[in-house]
Amino acid sequence: MSDVSTPEGVEPEHDHEHHHDHEGPGYATPQAAIEESEREKLAYVMSLYVGTDVDAPDFVSVVDLDPDSDTYCEIVDRIELPNRGDELHHFGWNACSSSCHMEGLERRHLIVPGQRSSRIHVIDAADRRNPELETVIEPEEVFEHDLSAPHTVHCIPDGKILISMLGDADGELPGGFLELNDDFEIEGRWEPPGEIEMNYDYWYQPRQNVMVSSEWAAPKTYYPGFDLEDVEAGNYGQRLHFWDWEDGTVEQTIDLGEEGLIPLEVRFLHTPESTHGFVGAALSSNVFHFWRDDDAGEYRAEKVIDFESREHDDWDMPVPALPTDILISMDDRYLFGSNWLHGEVWMYDVSDPSNPRRADSLSVGGTFGEIQEVQGRELAAGPQMVQLSLDGERLYWTTSLFSSWDEQFYPEEGERGSVMLKADVDPRKGTMELDEDFLVDWGECPEGPARAHEIRWPDGDCTSDVWQ
């Protein structure tokens, strides 16, 4: 069903959707998101049993984040999916602030893909605390468009949904993009075939008529785990693609070279007037700043943050930091991220995007983390997916990257389960402090320890909403 109305008798538990002058979902501006939002009281977290000893389907966790609640820091509901082996990874909403002009459209449905299965689930979250599975798009419908391995889900203007796809129907290259309509039916391939080979994350800036996409590898390359020979063979990405948003065609490609190996999460600044953004090059352990050079009429990219590799007795090579996730605060002042192998969450002041200034960091979990347990719970992996409160005062993170990569680098993650941790952030001072009273433990799930990946808030967050 389309999200242009609410069934009789259902009262959506939206915190803010009707608090502003516009009629559609989300917020009129990024500043409105900061000023009008209430503190996040629930989180949805991708949770999975793929690669563990538990023979059960993956699920979406509903986590209580209300400090005044009796179930604070607990998983209060689980939306179990009908099949095993999906590998839940990234997910997103059917609508966001890019459609705030659409009267009657609601941010109501979560689009939940299976990375390994290519199955796409639609979850009705009208009841924010007790969402329900509504429908499933089976893999065969996806394969008809010669695409597989869904990754990033963004709501795009006019109620449509765009999903980055990392492979073809056989798990090889090229990847592409799959478009769904507001009834959650496959419209088809968004771009003409052959525009790109590798794909991964993307972000769009409609006022600038631009989209940027990054690269990982073919699913058949990264599914089994990481093999250095694949890097040497050129099987991992190192490029950014800049698209004409209206036409769905690549206008420019930037090769980041050896300093930009495996560019993963990519973000434009939130202000719709900006052409500045950042991408984390995971394997090279760098962050690049990109922007449009108006004089040259094209985009530029420059390395602005470099995380040095570190020696470790158990490794026969220096350990890369592996910055696997980044996000930008809603006021565009801070860039946050995680170094999964080193065990670090960090924040940089990017008021001047071309000259980031390190503000603070926390050494938690991972290979070198100074803090290796919270509330007596040993941490089995480093910080991975991060999410920030809309007011920029609370940073949360989980610890699973991808099941086969978890097994390779942190095998105890599958045995003990993931955790979700939190830091209190002072944006005025540019500091973070670990909240040692906060711990959500997927090791205590009823059917056995589970992994936890991406985090979303019920009413928008720093990695879902885009403005026109």
PDB file of N, CA and C in Angstrom, residues 161-252:
ATOM      1  N   ILE A 161      11.726   5.075  -4.073  1.00  0.00           N
ATOM      2  CA  ILE A 161      12.821   4.491  -3.289  1.00  0.00           C
ATOM      3  C   ILE A 161      13.889   4.016  -4.257  1.00  0.00           C
ATOM      4  N   LEU A 162      15.152   4.321  -3.936  1.00  0.00           N
ATOM      5  CA  LEU A 162      16.268   3.924  -4.789  1.00  0.00           C
ATOM      6  C   LEU A 162      17.248   3.099  -3.973  1.00  0.00           C
ATOM      7  N   ILE A 163      17.628   1.942  -4.496  1.00  0.00           N
ATOM      8  CA  ILE A 163      18.508   1.003  -3.793  1.00  0.00           C
ATOM      9  C   ILE A 163      19.746   0.741  -4.642  1.00  0.00           C
ATOM     10  N   SER A 164      20.922   0.930  -4.048  1.00  0.00           N
ATOM     11  CA  SER A 164      22.149   0.573  -4.770  1.00  0.00           C
ATOM     12  C   SER A 164      22.302  -0.943  -4.756  1.00  0.00           C
ATOM     13  N   MET A 165      22.670  -1.499  -5.901  1.00  0.00           N
ATOM     14  CA  MET A 165      22.818  -2.948  -6.074  1.00  0.00           C
ATOM     15  C   MET A 165      24.265  -3.229  -6.471  1.00  0.00           C
ATOM     16  N   LEU A 166      24.896  -4.159  -5.772  1.00  0.00           N
ATOM     17  CA  LEU A 166      26.344  -4.322  -5.927  1.00  0.00           C
ATOM     18  C   LEU A 166      26.752  -5.328  -6.989  1.00  0.00           C
ATOM     19  N   GLY A 167      25.802  -6.126  -7.486  1.00  0.00           N
ATOM     20  CA  GLY A 167      26.173  -7.110  -8.493  1.00  0.00           C
ATOM     21  C   GLY A 167      25.083  -7.326  -9.516  1.00  0.00           C
ATOM     22  N   ASP A 168      25.409  -8.160 -10.519  1.00  0.00           N
ATOM     23  CA  ASP A 168      24.386  -8.583 -11.473  1.00  0.00           C
ATOM     24  C   ASP A 168      23.667  -9.805 -10.902  1.00  0.00           C
ATOM     25  N   ALA A 169      22.809 -10.409 -11.682  1.00  0.00           N
ATOM     26  CA  ALA A 169      22.001 -11.518 -11.182  1.00  0.00           C
ATOM     27  C   ALA A 169      22.841 -12.712 -10.757  1.00  0.00           C
ATOM     28  N   ASP A 170      24.085 -12.804 -11.232  1.00  0.00           N
ATOM     29  CA  ASP A 170      24.972 -13.915 -10.883  1.00  0.00           C
ATOM     30  C   ASP A 170      25.976 -13.553  -9.794  1.00  0.00           C
ATOM     31  N   GLY A 171      25.852 -12.357  -9.229  1.00  0.00           N
ATOM     32  CA  GLY A 171      26.791 -11.945  -8.192  1.00  0.00           C
ATOM     33  C   GLY A 171      28.114 -11.438  -8.734  1.00  0.00           C
ATOM     34  N   GLU A 172      28.157 -11.196 -10.029  1.00  0.00           N
ATOM     35  CA  GLU A 172      29.347 -10.622 -10.657  1.00  0.00           C
ATOM     36  C   GLU A 172      29.079  -9.145 -10.941  1.00  0.00           C
ATOM     37  N   LEU A 173      29.985  -8.500 -11.659  1.00  0.00           N
ATOM     38  CA  LEU A 173      29.792  -7.117 -12.077  1.00  0.00           C
ATOM     39  C   LEU A 173      29.140  -7.080 -13.455  1.00  0.00           C
ATOM     40  N   PRO A 174      28.441  -5.985 -13.794  1.00  0.00           N
ATOM     41  CA  PRO A 174      28.330  -4.734 -13.047  1.00  0.00           C
ATOM     42  C   PRO A 174      27.150  -4.717 -12.088  1.00  0.00           C
ATOM     43  N   GLY A 175      27.220  -3.770 -11.139  1.00  0.00           N
ATOM     44  CA  GLY A 175      26.075  -3.479 -10.289  1.00  0.00           C
ATOM     45  C   GLY A 175      25.252  -2.370 -10.907  1.00  0.00           C
ATOM     46  N   GLY A 176      24.382  -1.766 -10.108  1.00  0.00           N
ATOM     47  CA  GLY A 176      23.538  -0.698 -10.621  1.00  0.00           C
ATOM     48  C   GLY A 176      22.595  -0.198  -9.548  1.00  0.00           C
ATOM     49  N   PHE A 177      21.418   0.255  -9.958  1.00  0.00           N
ATOM     50  CA  PHE A 177      20.433   0.811  -9.026  1.00  0.00           C
ATOM     51  C   PHE A 177      19.041   0.288  -9.368  1.00  0.00           C
ATOM     52  N   LEU A 178      18.283  -0.039  -8.332  1.00  0.00           N
ATOM     53  CA  LEU A 178      16.923  -0.548  -8.488  1.00  0.00           C
ATOM     54  C   LEU A 178      15.959   0.482  -7.913  1.00  0.00           C
ATOM     55  N   GLU A 179      14.906   0.781  -8.654  1.00  0.00           N
ATOM     56  CA  GLU A 179      13.927   1.767  -8.207  1.00  0.00           C
ATOM     57  C   GLU A 179      12.612   1.088  -7.857  1.00  0.00           C
ATOM     58  N   LEU A 180      12.034   1.472  -6.713  1.00  0.00           N
ATOM     59  CA  LEU A 180      10.708   1.013  -6.296  1.00  0.00           C
ATOM     60  C   LEU A 180       9.750   2.194  -6.333  1.00  0.00           C
ATOM     61  N   ASN A 181       8.487   1.931  -6.630  1.00  0.00           N
ATOM     62  CA  ASN A 181       7.497   3.001  -6.571  1.00  0.00           C
ATOM     63  C   ASN A 181       6.882   3.077  -5.179  1.00  0.00           C
ATOM     64  N   ASP A 182       5.921   3.973  -4.990  1.00  0.00           N
ATOM     65  CA  ASP A 182       5.380   4.175  -3.647  1.00  0.00           C
ATOM     66  C   ASP A 182       4.431   3.067  -3.209  1.00  0.00           C
ATOM     67  N   ASP A 183       4.187   2.096  -4.078  1.00  0.00           N
ATOM     68  CA  ASP A 183       3.445   0.888  -3.697  1.00  0.00           C
ATOM     69  C   ASP A 183       4.390  -0.292  -3.461  1.00  0.00           C
ATOM     70  N   PHE A 184       5.705  -0.003  -3.422  1.00  0.00           N
ATOM     71  CA  PHE A 184       6.739  -0.993  -3.154  1.00  0.00           C
ATOM     72  C   PHE A 184       6.792  -2.075  -4.234  1.00  0.00           C
ATOM     73  N   GLU A 185       6.562  -1.632  -5.453  1.00  0.00           N
ATOM     74  CA  GLU A 185       6.717  -2.493  -6.613  1.00  0.00           C
ATOM     75  C   GLU A 185       7.977  -2.066  -7.359  1.00  0.00           C
ATOM     76  N   ILE A 186       8.651  -3.018  -7.979  1.00  0.00           N
ATOM     77  CA  ILE A 186       9.857  -2.692  -8.744  1.00  0.00           C
ATOM     78  C   ILE A 186       9.479  -1.949 -10.020  1.00  0.00           C
ATOM     79  N   GLU A 187       9.998  -0.725 -10.132  1.00  0.00           N
ATOM     80  CA  GLU A 187       9.789   0.053 -11.347  1.00  0.00           C
ATOM     81  C   GLU A 187      10.775  -0.359 -12.426  1.00  0.00           C
ATOM     82  N   GLY A 188      11.946  -0.817 -11.993  1.00  0.00           N
ATOM     83  CA  GLY A 188      12.966  -1.225 -12.945  1.00  0.00           C
ATOM     84  C   GLY A 188      14.314  -0.669 -12.554  1.00  0.00           C
ATOM     85  N   ARG A 189      15.218  -0.765 -13.474  1.00  0.00           N
ATOM     86  CA  ARG A 189      16.552  -0.236 -13.265  1.00  0.00           C
ATOM     87  C   ARG A 189      16.503   1.286 -13.391  1.00  0.00           C
ATOM     88  N   TRP A 190      17.156   1.998 -12.471  1.00  0.00           N
ATOM     89  CA  TRP A 190      17.097   3.462 -12.473  1.00  0.00           C
ATOM     90  C   TRP A 190      17.974   4.055 -13.554  1.00  0.00           C
ATOM     91  N   GLU A 191      19.140   3.468 -13.778  1.00  0.00           N
ATOM     92  CA  GLU A 191      20.124   4.038 -14.706  1.00  0.00           C
ATOM     93  C   GLU A 191      20.225   3.172 -15.963  1.00  0.00           C
ATOM     94  N   PRO A 192      20.705   3.710 -17.065  1.00  0.00           N
ATOM     95  CA  PRO A 192      20.970   2.869 -18.228  1.00  0.00           C
ATOM     96  C   PRO A 192      22.047   1.840 -17.886  1.00  0.00           C
ATOM     97  N   PRO A 193      21.900   0.584 -18.291  1.00  0.00           N
ATOM     98  CA  PRO A 193      22.934  -0.423 -18.001  1.00  0.00           C
ATOM     99  C   PRO A 193      24.292  -0.006 -18.553  1.00  0.00           C
ATOM    100  N   GLY A 194      25.338  -0.333 -17.781  1.00  0.00           N
ATOM    101  CA  GLY A 194      26.692  -0.083 -18.251  1.00  0.00           C
ATOM    102  C   GLY A 194      27.300   1.225 -17.799  1.00  0.00           C
ATOM    103  N   GLU A 195      26.584   2.003 -16.979  1.00  0.00           N
ATOM    104  CA  GLU A 195      27.138   3.278 -16.524  1.00  0.00           C
ATOM    105  C   GLU A 195      28.326   3.072 -15.588  1.00  0.00           C
ATOM    106  N   ILE A 196      28.260   2.040 -14.753  1.00  0.00           N
ATOM    107  CA  ILE A 196      29.337   1.751 -13.802  1.00  0.00           C
ATOM    108  C   ILE A 196      29.594   0.254 -13.778  1.00  0.00           C
ATOM    109  N   GLU A 197      30.738  -0.127 -13.216  1.00  0.00           N
ATOM    110  CA  GLU A 197      31.025  -1.537 -12.949  1.00  0.00           C
ATOM    111  C   GLU A 197      30.746  -1.838 -11.471  1.00  0.00           C
ATOM    112  N   MET A 198      31.561  -1.245 -10.574  1.00  0.00           N
ATOM    113  CA  MET A 198      31.385  -1.483  -9.142  1.00  0.00           C
ATOM    114  C   MET A 198      30.451  -0.446  -8.532  1.00  0.00           C
ATOM    115  N   ASN A 199      29.810  -0.855  -7.443  1.00  0.00           N
ATOM    116  CA  ASN A 199      28.887   0.035  -6.764  1.00  0.00           C
ATOM    117  C   ASN A 199      28.970  -0.229  -5.268  1.00  0.00           C
ATOM    118  N   TYR A 200      28.490   0.706  -4.484  1.00  0.00           N
ATOM    119  CA  TYR A 200      28.380   0.491  -3.038  1.00  0.00           C
ATOM    120  C   TYR A 200      27.370   1.483  -2.456  1.00  0.00           C
ATOM    121  N   ASP A 201      27.842   2.598  -1.903  1.00  0.00           N
ATOM    122  CA  ASP A 201      26.982   3.573  -1.253  1.00  0.00           C
ATOM    123  C   ASP A 201      26.703   4.719  -2.215  1.00  0.00           C
ATOM    124  N   TYR A 202      25.690   5.536  -1.891  1.00  0.00           N
ATOM    125  CA  TYR A 202      25.448   6.734  -2.695  1.00  0.00           C
ATOM    126  C   TYR A 202      24.739   7.778  -1.849  1.00  0.00           C
ATOM    127  N   TRP A 203      24.828   9.013  -2.295  1.00  0.00           N
ATOM    128  CA  TRP A 203      24.114  10.144  -1.703  1.00  0.00           C
ATOM    129  C   TRP A 203      23.777  11.100  -2.825  1.00  0.00           C
ATOM    130  N   TYR A 204      22.651  11.772  -2.718  1.00  0.00           N
ATOM    131  CA  TYR A 204      22.273  12.689  -3.787  1.00  0.00           C
ATOM    132  C   TYR A 204      22.011  14.078  -3.221  1.00  0.00           C
ATOM    133  N   GLN A 205      22.196  15.073  -4.066  1.00  0.00           N
ATOM    134  CA  GLN A 205      22.006  16.476  -3.714  1.00  0.00           C
ATOM    135  C   GLN A 205      21.167  17.096  -4.832  1.00  0.00           C
ATOM    136  N   PRO A 206      19.827  16.971  -4.734  1.00  0.00           N
ATOM    137  CA  PRO A 206      18.983  17.317  -5.886  1.00  0.00           C
ATOM    138  C   PRO A 206      19.070  18.770  -6.316  1.00  0.00           C
ATOM    139  N   ARG A 207      19.305  19.689  -5.374  1.00  0.00           N
ATOM    140  CA  ARG A 207      19.386  21.096  -5.760  1.00  0.00           C
ATOM    141  C   ARG A 207      20.585  21.347  -6.666  1.00  0.00           C
ATOM    142  N   GLN A 208      21.605  20.485  -6.554  1.00  0.00           N
ATOM    143  CA  GLN A 208      22.797  20.593  -7.402  1.00  0.00           C
ATOM    144  C   GLN A 208      22.747  19.625  -8.586  1.00  0.00           C
ATOM    145  N   ASN A 209      21.614  18.906  -8.700  1.00  0.00           N
ATOM    146  CA  ASN A 209      21.453  17.913  -9.769  1.00  0.00           C
ATOM    147  C   ASN A 209      22.630  16.936  -9.815  1.00  0.00           C
ATOM    148  N   VAL A 210      23.018  16.420  -8.644  1.00  0.00           N
ATOM    149  CA  VAL A 210      24.164  15.518  -8.597  1.00  0.00           C
ATOM    150  C   VAL A 210      23.911  14.372  -7.624  1.00  0.00           C
ATOM    151  N   MET A 211      24.427  13.231  -7.962  1.00  0.00           N
ATOM    152  CA  MET A 211      24.508  12.079  -7.071  1.00  0.00           C
ATOM    153  C   MET A 211      25.941  11.587  -7.098  1.00  0.00           C
ATOM    154  N   VAL A 212      26.444  11.102  -5.957  1.00  0.00           N
ATOM    155  CA  VAL A 212      27.768  10.511  -5.912  1.00  0.00           C
ATOM    156  C   VAL A 212      27.638   9.079  -5.439  1.00  0.00           C
ATOM    157  N   SER A 213      28.367   8.171  -6.063  1.00  0.00           N
ATOM    158  CA  SER A 213      28.363   6.768  -5.638  1.00  0.00           C
ATOM    159  C   SER A 213      29.798   6.278  -5.460  1.00  0.00           C
ATOM    160  N   SER A 214      29.955   5.269  -4.599  1.00  0.00           N
ATOM    161  CA  SER A 214      31.277   4.734  -4.279  1.00  0.00           C
ATOM    162  C   SER A 214      31.357   3.269  -4.713  1.00  0.00           C
ATOM    163  N   GLU A 215      32.452   2.587  -4.347  1.00  0.00           N
ATOM    164  CA  GLU A 215      32.694   1.233  -4.847  1.00  0.00           C
ATOM    165  C   GLU A 215      33.175   0.291  -3.738  1.00  0.00           C
ATOM    166  N   TRP A 216      32.676  -0.938  -3.760  1.00  0.00           N
ATOM    167  CA  TRP A 216      33.238  -2.007  -2.923  1.00  0.00           C
ATOM    168  C   TRP A 216      33.843  -3.057  -3.854  1.00  0.00           C
ATOM    169  N   ALA A 217      33.048  -4.006  -4.282  1.00  0.00           N
ATOM    170  CA  ALA A 217      33.544  -5.072  -5.164  1.00  0.00           C
ATOM    171  C   ALA A 217      32.349  -5.873  -5.640  1.00  0.00           C
ATOM    172  N   ALA A 218      32.600  -6.868  -6.486  1.00  0.00           N
ATOM    173  CA  ALA A 218      31.540  -7.793  -6.862  1.00  0.00           C
ATOM    174  C   ALA A 218      31.155  -8.632  -5.649  1.00  0.00           C
ATOM    175  N   PRO A 219      29.879  -8.953  -5.472  1.00  0.00           N
ATOM    176  CA  PRO A 219      29.481  -9.795  -4.339  1.00  0.00           C
ATOM    177  C   PRO A 219      30.301 -11.082  -4.226  1.00  0.00           C
ATOM    178  N   LYS A 220      30.599 -11.717  -5.340  1.00  0.00           N
ATOM    179  CA  LYS A 220      31.369 -12.961  -5.276  1.00  0.00           C
ATOM    180  C   LYS A 220      32.794 -12.734  -4.781  1.00  0.00           C
ATOM    181  N   THR A 221      33.241 -11.482  -4.812  1.00  0.00           N
ATOM    182  CA  THR A 221      34.574 -11.163  -4.286  1.00  0.00           C
ATOM    183  C   THR A 221      34.548 -11.008  -2.774  1.00  0.00           C
ATOM    184  N   TYR A 222      33.588 -10.213  -2.241  1.00  0.00           N
ATOM    185  CA  TYR A 222      33.607  -9.931  -0.807  1.00  0.00           C
ATOM    186  C   TYR A 222      32.782 -10.905   0.029  1.00  0.00           C
ATOM    187  N   TYR A 223      31.855 -11.667  -0.586  1.00  0.00           N
ATOM    188  CA  TYR A 223      31.042 -12.615   0.195  1.00  0.00           C
ATOM    189  C   TYR A 223      31.901 -13.595   1.011  1.00  0.00           C
ATOM    190  N   PRO A 224      32.937 -14.220   0.419  1.00  0.00           N
ATOM    191  CA  PRO A 224      33.693 -15.229   1.188  1.00  0.00           C
ATOM    192  C   PRO A 224      34.562 -14.639   2.294  1.00  0.00           C
ATOM    193  N   GLY A 225      34.849 -13.344   2.233  1.00  0.00           N
ATOM    194  CA  GLY A 225      35.775 -12.718   3.172  1.00  0.00           C
ATOM    195  C   GLY A 225      36.811 -11.913   2.410  1.00  0.00           C
ATOM    196  N   PHE A 226      37.745 -11.331   3.142  1.00  0.00           N
ATOM    197  CA  PHE A 226      38.755 -10.477   2.524  1.00  0.00           C
ATOM    198  C   PHE A 226      39.988 -11.280   2.137  1.00  0.00           C
ATOM    199  N   ASP A 227      40.434 -11.120   0.887  1.00  0.00           N
ATOM    200  CA  ASP A 227      41.633 -11.777   0.382  1.00  0.00           C
ATOM    201  C   ASP A 227      42.518 -10.701  -0.238  1.00  0.00           C
ATOM    202  N   LEU A 228      43.721 -10.543   0.284  1.00  0.00           N
ATOM    203  CA  LEU A 228      44.630  -9.501  -0.199  1.00  0.00           C
ATOM    204  C   LEU A 228      44.937  -9.668  -1.687  1.00  0.00           C
ATOM    205  N   GLU A 229      44.885 -10.903  -2.171  1.00  0.00           N
ATOM    206  CA  GLU A 229      45.142 -11.129  -3.597  1.00  0.00           C
ATOM    207  C   GLU A 229      44.099 -10.439  -4.474  1.00  0.00           C
ATOM    208  N   ASP A 230      42.881 -10.283  -3.947  1.00  0.00           N
ATOM    209  CA  ASP A 230      41.852  -9.574  -4.711  1.00  0.00           C
ATOM    210  C   ASP A 230      42.203  -8.099  -4.867  1.00  0.00           C
ATOM    211  N   VAL A 231      42.852  -7.543  -3.851  1.00  0.00           N
ATOM    212  CA  VAL A 231      43.290  -6.150  -3.956  1.00  0.00           C
ATOM    213  C   VAL A 231      44.358  -6.031  -5.026  1.00  0.00           C
ATOM    214  N   GLU A 232      45.334  -6.929  -4.965  1.00  0.00           N
ATOM    215  CA  GLU A 232      46.417  -6.910  -5.941  1.00  0.00           C
ATOM    216  C   GLU A 232      45.910  -7.133  -7.364  1.00  0.00           C
ATOM    217  N   ALA A 233      44.804  -7.874  -7.491  1.00  0.00           N
ATOM    218  CA  ALA A 233      44.240  -8.153  -8.815  1.00  0.00           C
ATOM    219  C   ALA A 233      43.303  -7.046  -9.293  1.00  0.00           C
ATOM    220  N   GLY A 234      43.117  -6.016  -8.474  1.00  0.00           N
ATOM    221  CA  GLY A 234      42.248  -4.913  -8.873  1.00  0.00           C
ATOM    222  C   GLY A 234      40.768  -5.206  -8.735  1.00  0.00           C
ATOM    223  N   ASN A 235      40.440  -6.175  -7.866  1.00  0.00           N
ATOM    224  CA  ASN A 235      39.040  -6.573  -7.715  1.00  0.00           C
ATOM    225  C   ASN A 235      38.264  -5.728  -6.716  1.00  0.00           C
ATOM    226  N   TYR A 236      38.931  -4.779  -6.065  1.00  0.00           N
ATOM    227  CA  TYR A 236      38.253  -3.860  -5.156  1.00  0.00           C
ATOM    228  C   TYR A 236      38.288  -2.454  -5.734  1.00  0.00           C
ATOM    229  N   GLY A 237      37.278  -1.667  -5.380  1.00  0.00           N
ATOM    230  CA  GLY A 237      37.106  -0.356  -5.979  1.00  0.00           C
ATOM    231  C   GLY A 237      38.020   0.708  -5.422  1.00  0.00           C
ATOM    232  N   GLN A 238      38.133   1.826  -6.192  1.00  0.00           N
ATOM    233  CA  GLN A 238      38.903   2.987  -5.762  1.00  0.00           C
ATOM    234  C   GLN A 238      38.420   4.254  -6.468  1.00  0.00           C
ATOM    235  N   ARG A 239      37.152   4.250  -6.862  1.00  0.00           N
ATOM    236  CA  ARG A 239      36.630   5.375  -7.649  1.00  0.00           C
ATOM    237  C   ARG A 239      35.363   5.964  -7.027  1.00  0.00           C
ATOM    238  N   LEU A 240      35.168   7.241  -7.310  1.00  0.00           N
ATOM    239  CA  LEU A 240      33.916   7.935  -7.039  1.00  0.00           C
ATOM    240  C   LEU A 240      33.276   8.294  -8.370  1.00  0.00           C
ATOM    241  N   HIS A 241      31.960   8.120  -8.445  1.00  0.00           N
ATOM    242  CA  HIS A 241      31.222   8.449  -9.657  1.00  0.00           C
ATOM    243  C   HIS A 241      30.245   9.579  -9.362  1.00  0.00           C
ATOM    244  N   PHE A 242      30.281  10.623 -10.183  1.00  0.00           N
ATOM    245  CA  PHE A 242      29.386  11.759 -10.036  1.00  0.00           C
ATOM    246  C   PHE A 242      28.374  11.716 -11.178  1.00  0.00           C
ATOM    247  N   TRP A 243      27.096  11.677 -10.796  1.00  0.00           N
ATOM    248  CA  TRP A 243      26.006  11.440 -11.730  1.00  0.00           C
ATOM    249  C   TRP A 243      25.197  12.705 -11.982  1.00  0.00           C
ATOM    250  N   ASP A 244      24.623  12.782 -13.169  1.00  0.00           N
ATOM    251  CA  ASP A 244      23.550  13.728 -13.429  1.00  0.00           C
ATOM    252  C   ASP A 244      22.293  13.134 -12.791  1.00  0.00           C
ATOM    253  N   TRP A 245      21.796  13.778 -11.741  1.00  0.00           N
ATOM    254  CA  TRP A 245      20.703  13.201 -10.961  1.00  0.00           C
ATOM    255  C   TRP A 245      19.430  13.037 -11.793  1.00  0.00           C
ATOM    256  N   GLU A 246      19.129  14.001 -12.615  1.00  0.00           N
ATOM    257  CA  GLU A 246      17.895  13.929 -13.397  1.00  0.00           C
ATOM    258  C   GLU A 246      17.979  12.883 -14.499  1.00  0.00           C
ATOM    259  N   ASP A 247      19.149  12.759 -15.135  1.00  0.00           N
ATOM    260  CA  ASP A 247      19.282  11.842 -16.269  1.00  0.00           C
ATOM    261  C   ASP A 247      19.702  10.433 -15.869  1.00  0.00           C
ATOM    262  N   GLY A 248      20.266  10.279 -14.662  1.00  0.00           N
ATOM    263  CA  GLY A 248      20.729   8.957 -14.238  1.00  0.00           C
ATOM    264  C   GLY A 248      21.940   8.477 -15.001  1.00  0.00           C
ATOM    265  N   THR A 249      22.815   9.399 -15.385  1.00  0.00           N
ATOM    266  CA  THR A 249      24.022   9.032 -16.130  1.00  0.00           C
ATOM    267  C   THR A 249      25.257   9.591 -15.437  1.00  0.00           C
ATOM    268  N   VAL A 250      26.370   8.886 -15.576  1.00  0.00           N
ATOM    269  CA  VAL A 250      27.619   9.315 -14.964  1.00  0.00           C
ATOM    270  C   VAL A 250      28.223  10.447 -15.777  1.00  0.00           C
ATOM    271  N   GLU A 251      28.490  11.567 -15.091  1.00  0.00           N
ATOM    272  CA  GLU A 251      29.092  12.731 -15.737  1.00  0.00           C
ATOM    273  C   GLU A 251      30.606  12.775 -15.533  1.00  0.00           C
ATOM    274  N   GLN A 252      31.072  12.214 -14.413  1.00  0.00           N
ATOM    275  CA  GLN A 252      32.507  12.291 -14.106  1.00  0.00           C
ATOM    276  C   GLN A 252      32.872  11.152 -13.156  1.00  0.00           C
TER     277      GLN A 252
END
